[in-house]
mmCIF file of C-alpha atoms in Angstrom:
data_model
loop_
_atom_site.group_PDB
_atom_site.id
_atom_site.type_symbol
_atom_site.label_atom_id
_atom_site.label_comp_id
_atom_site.label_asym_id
_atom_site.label_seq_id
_atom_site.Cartn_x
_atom_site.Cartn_y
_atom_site.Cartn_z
ATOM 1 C CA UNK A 1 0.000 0.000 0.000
ATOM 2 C CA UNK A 2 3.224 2.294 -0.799
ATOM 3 C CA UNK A 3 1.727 5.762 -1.296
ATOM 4 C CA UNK A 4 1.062 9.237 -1.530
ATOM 5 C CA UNK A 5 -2.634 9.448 -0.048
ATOM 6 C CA UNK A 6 -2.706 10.239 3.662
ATOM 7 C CA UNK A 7 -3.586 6.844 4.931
ATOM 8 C CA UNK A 8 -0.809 4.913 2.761
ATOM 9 C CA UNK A 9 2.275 2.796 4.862
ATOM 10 C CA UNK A 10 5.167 1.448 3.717
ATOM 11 C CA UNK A 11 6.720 -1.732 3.620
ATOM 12 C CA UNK A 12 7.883 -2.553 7.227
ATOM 13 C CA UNK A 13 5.174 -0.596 8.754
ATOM 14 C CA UNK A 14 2.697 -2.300 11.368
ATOM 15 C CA UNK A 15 -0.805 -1.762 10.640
ATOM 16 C CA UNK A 16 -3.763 -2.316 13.263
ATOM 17 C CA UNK A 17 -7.345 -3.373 11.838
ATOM 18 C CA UNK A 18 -10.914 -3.684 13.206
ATOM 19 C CA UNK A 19 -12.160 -7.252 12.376
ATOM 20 C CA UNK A 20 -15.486 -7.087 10.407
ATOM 21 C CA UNK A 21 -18.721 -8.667 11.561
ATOM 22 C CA UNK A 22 -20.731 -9.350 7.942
ATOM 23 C CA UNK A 23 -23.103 -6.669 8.784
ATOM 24 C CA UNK A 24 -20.177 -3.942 8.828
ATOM 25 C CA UNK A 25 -18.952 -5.162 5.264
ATOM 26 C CA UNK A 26 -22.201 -3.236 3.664
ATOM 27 C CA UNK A 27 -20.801 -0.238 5.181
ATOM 28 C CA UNK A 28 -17.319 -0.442 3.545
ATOM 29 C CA UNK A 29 -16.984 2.687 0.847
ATOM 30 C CA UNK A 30 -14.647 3.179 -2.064
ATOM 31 C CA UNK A 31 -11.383 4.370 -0.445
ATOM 32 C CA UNK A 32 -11.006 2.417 2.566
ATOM 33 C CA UNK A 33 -8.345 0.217 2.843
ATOM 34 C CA UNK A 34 -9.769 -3.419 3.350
ATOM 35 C CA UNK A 35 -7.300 -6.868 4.403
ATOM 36 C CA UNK A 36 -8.452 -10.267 3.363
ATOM 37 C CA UNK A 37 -6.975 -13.910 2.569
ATOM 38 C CA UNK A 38 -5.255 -14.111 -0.699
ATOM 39 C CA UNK A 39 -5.465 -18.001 -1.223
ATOM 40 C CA UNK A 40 -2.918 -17.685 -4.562
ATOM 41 C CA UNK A 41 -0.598 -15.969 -2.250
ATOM 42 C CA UNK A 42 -1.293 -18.271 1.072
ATOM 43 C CA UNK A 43 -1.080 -14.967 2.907
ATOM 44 C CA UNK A 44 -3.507 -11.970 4.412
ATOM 45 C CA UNK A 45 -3.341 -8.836 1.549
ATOM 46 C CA UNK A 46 -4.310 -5.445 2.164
ATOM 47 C CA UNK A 47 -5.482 -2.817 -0.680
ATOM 48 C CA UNK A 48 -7.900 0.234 -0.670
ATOM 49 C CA UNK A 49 -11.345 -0.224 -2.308
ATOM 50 C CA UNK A 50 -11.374 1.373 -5.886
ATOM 51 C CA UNK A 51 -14.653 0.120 -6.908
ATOM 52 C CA UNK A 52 -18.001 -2.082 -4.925
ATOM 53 C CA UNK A 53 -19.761 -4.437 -7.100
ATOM 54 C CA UNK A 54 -22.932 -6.307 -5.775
ATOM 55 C CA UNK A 55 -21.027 -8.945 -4.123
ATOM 56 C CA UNK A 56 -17.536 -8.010 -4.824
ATOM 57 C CA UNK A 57 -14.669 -5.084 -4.298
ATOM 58 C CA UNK A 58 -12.436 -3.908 -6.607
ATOM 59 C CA UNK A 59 -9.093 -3.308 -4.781
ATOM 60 C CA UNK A 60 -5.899 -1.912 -5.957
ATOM 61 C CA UNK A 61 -2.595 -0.793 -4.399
ATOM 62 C CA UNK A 62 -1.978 2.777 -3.783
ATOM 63 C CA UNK A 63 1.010 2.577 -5.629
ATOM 64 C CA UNK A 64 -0.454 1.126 -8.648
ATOM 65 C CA UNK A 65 -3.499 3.905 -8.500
ATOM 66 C CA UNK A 66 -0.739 7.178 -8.058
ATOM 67 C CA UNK A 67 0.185 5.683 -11.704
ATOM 68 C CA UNK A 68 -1.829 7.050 -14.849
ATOM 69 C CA UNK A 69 -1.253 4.024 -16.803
ATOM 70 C CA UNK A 70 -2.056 0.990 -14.350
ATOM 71 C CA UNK A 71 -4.491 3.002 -12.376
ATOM 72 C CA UNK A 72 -7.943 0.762 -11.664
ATOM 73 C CA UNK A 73 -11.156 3.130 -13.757
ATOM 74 C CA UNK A 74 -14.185 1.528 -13.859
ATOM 75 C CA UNK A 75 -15.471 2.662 -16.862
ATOM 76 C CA UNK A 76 -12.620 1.440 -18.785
ATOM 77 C CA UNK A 77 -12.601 -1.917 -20.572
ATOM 78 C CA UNK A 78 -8.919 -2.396 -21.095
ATOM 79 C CA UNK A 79 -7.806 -1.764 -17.070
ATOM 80 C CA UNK A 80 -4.235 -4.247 -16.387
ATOM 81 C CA UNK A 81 -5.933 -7.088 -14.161
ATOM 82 C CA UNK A 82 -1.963 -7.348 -12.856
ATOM 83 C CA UNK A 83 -2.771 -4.616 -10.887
ATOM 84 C CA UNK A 84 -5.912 -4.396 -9.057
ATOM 85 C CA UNK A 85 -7.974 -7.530 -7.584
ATOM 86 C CA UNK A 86 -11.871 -8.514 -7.504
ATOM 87 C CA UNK A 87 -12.344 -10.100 -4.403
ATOM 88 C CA UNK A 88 -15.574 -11.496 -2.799
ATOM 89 C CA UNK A 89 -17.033 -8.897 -0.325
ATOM 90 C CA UNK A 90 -17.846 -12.270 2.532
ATOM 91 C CA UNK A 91 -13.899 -12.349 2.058
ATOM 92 C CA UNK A 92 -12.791 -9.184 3.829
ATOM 93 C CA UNK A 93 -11.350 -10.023 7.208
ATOM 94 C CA UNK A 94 -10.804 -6.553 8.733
ATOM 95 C CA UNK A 95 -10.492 -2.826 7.723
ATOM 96 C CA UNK A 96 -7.674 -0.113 8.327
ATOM 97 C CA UNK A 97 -7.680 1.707 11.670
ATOM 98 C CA UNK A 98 -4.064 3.166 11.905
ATOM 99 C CA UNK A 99 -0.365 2.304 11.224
ATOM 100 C CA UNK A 100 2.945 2.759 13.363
ATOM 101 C CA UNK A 101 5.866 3.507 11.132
ATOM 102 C CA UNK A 102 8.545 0.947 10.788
ATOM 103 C CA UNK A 103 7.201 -1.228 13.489
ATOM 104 C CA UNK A 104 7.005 -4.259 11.512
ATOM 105 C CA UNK A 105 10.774 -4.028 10.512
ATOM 106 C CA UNK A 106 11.594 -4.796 14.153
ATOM 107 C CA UNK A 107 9.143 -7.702 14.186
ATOM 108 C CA UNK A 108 10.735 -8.620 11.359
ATOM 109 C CA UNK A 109 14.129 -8.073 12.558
ATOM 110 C CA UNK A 110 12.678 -10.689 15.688
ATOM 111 C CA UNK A 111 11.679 -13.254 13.519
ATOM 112 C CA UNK A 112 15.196 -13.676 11.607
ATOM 113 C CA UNK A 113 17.293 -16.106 12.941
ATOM 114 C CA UNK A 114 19.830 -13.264 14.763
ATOM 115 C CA UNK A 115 17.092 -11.297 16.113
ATOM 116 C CA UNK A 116 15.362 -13.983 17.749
ATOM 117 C CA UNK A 117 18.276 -15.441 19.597
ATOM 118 C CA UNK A 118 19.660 -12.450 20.260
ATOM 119 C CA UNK A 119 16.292 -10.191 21.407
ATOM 120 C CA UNK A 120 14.369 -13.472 23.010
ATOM 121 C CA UNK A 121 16.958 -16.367 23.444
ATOM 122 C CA UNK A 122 19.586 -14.213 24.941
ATOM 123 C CA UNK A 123 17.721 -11.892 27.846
ATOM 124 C CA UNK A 124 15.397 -15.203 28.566
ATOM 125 C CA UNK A 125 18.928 -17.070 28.954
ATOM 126 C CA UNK A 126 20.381 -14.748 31.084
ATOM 127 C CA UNK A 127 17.272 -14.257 33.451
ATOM 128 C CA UNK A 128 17.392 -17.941 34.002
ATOM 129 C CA UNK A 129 20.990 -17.426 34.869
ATOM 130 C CA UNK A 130 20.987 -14.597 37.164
ATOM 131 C CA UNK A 131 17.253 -16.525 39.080
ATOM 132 C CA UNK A 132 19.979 -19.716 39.267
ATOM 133 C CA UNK A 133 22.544 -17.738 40.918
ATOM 134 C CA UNK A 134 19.972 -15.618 43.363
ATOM 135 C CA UNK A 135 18.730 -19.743 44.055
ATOM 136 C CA UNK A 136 22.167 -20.784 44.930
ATOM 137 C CA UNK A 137 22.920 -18.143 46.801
ATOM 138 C CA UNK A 138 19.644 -18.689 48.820
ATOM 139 C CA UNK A 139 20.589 -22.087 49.742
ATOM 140 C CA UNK A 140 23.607 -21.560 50.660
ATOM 141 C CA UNK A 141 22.261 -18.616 52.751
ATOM 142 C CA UNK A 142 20.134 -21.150 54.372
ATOM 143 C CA UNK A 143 22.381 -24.295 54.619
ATOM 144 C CA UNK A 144 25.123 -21.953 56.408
ATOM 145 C CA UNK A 145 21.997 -20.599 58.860
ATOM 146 C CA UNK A 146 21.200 -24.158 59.348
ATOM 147 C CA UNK A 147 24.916 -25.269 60.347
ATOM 148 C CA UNK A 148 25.428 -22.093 62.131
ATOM 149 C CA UNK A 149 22.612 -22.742 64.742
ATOM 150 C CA UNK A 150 23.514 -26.971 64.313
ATOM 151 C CA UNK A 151 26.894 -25.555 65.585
ATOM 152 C CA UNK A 152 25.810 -23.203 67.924
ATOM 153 C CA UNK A 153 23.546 -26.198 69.663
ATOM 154 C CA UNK A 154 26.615 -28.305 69.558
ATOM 155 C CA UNK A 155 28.451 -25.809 71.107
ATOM 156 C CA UNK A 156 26.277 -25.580 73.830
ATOM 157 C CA UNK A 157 26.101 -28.891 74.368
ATOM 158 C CA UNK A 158 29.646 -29.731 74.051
ATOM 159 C CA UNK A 159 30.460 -26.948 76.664
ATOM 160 C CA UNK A 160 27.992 -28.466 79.059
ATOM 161 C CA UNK A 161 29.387 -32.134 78.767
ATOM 162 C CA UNK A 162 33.232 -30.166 79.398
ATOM 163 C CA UNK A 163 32.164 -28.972 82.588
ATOM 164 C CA UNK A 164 30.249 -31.793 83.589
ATOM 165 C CA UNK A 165 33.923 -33.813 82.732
ATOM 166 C CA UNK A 166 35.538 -31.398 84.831
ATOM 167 C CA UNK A 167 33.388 -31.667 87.439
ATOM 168 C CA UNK A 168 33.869 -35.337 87.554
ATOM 169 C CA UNK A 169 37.615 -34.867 87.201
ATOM 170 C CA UNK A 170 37.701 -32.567 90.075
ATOM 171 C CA UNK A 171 35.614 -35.168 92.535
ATOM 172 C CA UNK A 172 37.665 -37.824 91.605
ATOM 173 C CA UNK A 173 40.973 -35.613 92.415
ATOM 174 C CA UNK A 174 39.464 -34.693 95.664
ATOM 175 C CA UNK A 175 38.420 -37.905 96.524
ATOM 176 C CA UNK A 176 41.974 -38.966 95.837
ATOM 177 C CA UNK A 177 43.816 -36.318 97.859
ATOM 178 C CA UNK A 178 41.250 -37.119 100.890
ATOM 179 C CA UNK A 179 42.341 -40.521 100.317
ATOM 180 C CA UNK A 180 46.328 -39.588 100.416
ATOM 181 C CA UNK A 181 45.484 -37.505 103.695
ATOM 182 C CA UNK A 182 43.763 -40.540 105.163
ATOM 183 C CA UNK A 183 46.357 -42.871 104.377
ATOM 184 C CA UNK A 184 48.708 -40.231 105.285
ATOM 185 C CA UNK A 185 47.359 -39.558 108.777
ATOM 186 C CA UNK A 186 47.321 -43.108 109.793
ATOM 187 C CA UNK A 187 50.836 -43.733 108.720
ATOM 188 C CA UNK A 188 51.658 -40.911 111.374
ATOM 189 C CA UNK A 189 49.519 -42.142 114.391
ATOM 190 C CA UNK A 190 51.585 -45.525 114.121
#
């Protein structure tokens, strides 16, 4: 639909549509621009409506019309069928609401096999990483936590088995040294 009327877009432009209902295709009017199914070209086609037949429009490229020569005219016989289409009117899809320049060059650029990798593949790859490495560092956050207080209980626990052992130690020397004074003492009295 390369162009000079207002409405035209380019190649590599995005255009947004308004799907029809079949009781809004009765209200279509020469000069809209209309998108429908091309079956020879397996592929959705959009032109502006030159000319409405009963059941049919006549649709043409805006390129082809700005030309003198290949320009669709109703009341000519010998009009180039290369370079307008008759298409059934139950066969419109949707009609023209507005266009964003060059936004289908970067969808375009994301379907190629560098911009998919590199736009989609790439960021998704990394996000995994850097969630994998926040993980890891979670778990190690908690399995240190865990030890920590493991060791902190063991701590406790060994300290109070220590003293117990030196509490032990220190009967058992006592009893020994009352033992060495008994001995002691009768070794004296004889």
């Amino acid at each position: 639909m390369m162009g000079n009327e207002e409405d035209s877009f380019d190649e590599g432009d995005m255009i947004f549509v308004k799907m029809m209902k079949a009781k809004d295709i009765e209200k279509l009017k020469v000069g809209d621009i209309v998108t429908w199914y091309d079956i020879n070209r397996k592929a959705f086609n959009t032109h502006r409506i030159v000319d409405i037949g009963s059941n049919y429009f006549v649709t043409q490229g805006d390129k082809a019309a700005d030309d003198p020569d290949l320009k669709y005219d109703p009341d000519r016989n010998d009009n180039n069928p290369n370079y307008y289409e008759i298409i059934n009117k139950s066969d419109v899809k949707a009609v023209h609401v507005s266009t964003w320049k060059g936004a289908g060059k970067a969808l375009d650029f994301l379907q190629s096999p560098i911009g998919f990798p590199l736009c989609i593949v790439l960021p998704a790859v990394l996000i995994l990483i850097f969630e994998g490495a926040v993980l890891v560092r979670n778990v190690i956050k908690y399995n240190n936590a865990k030890m920590e207080a493991k060791f902190k209980q063991g701590k406790v626990e060994d300290l109070s088995l220590l003293e117990q052992e030196r509490e032990k130690i220190r009967q058992e020397i006592l009893q020994e040294l009352k033992q060495k004074e008994q001995s002691q003492a009768e070794e004296d009295n004889k």
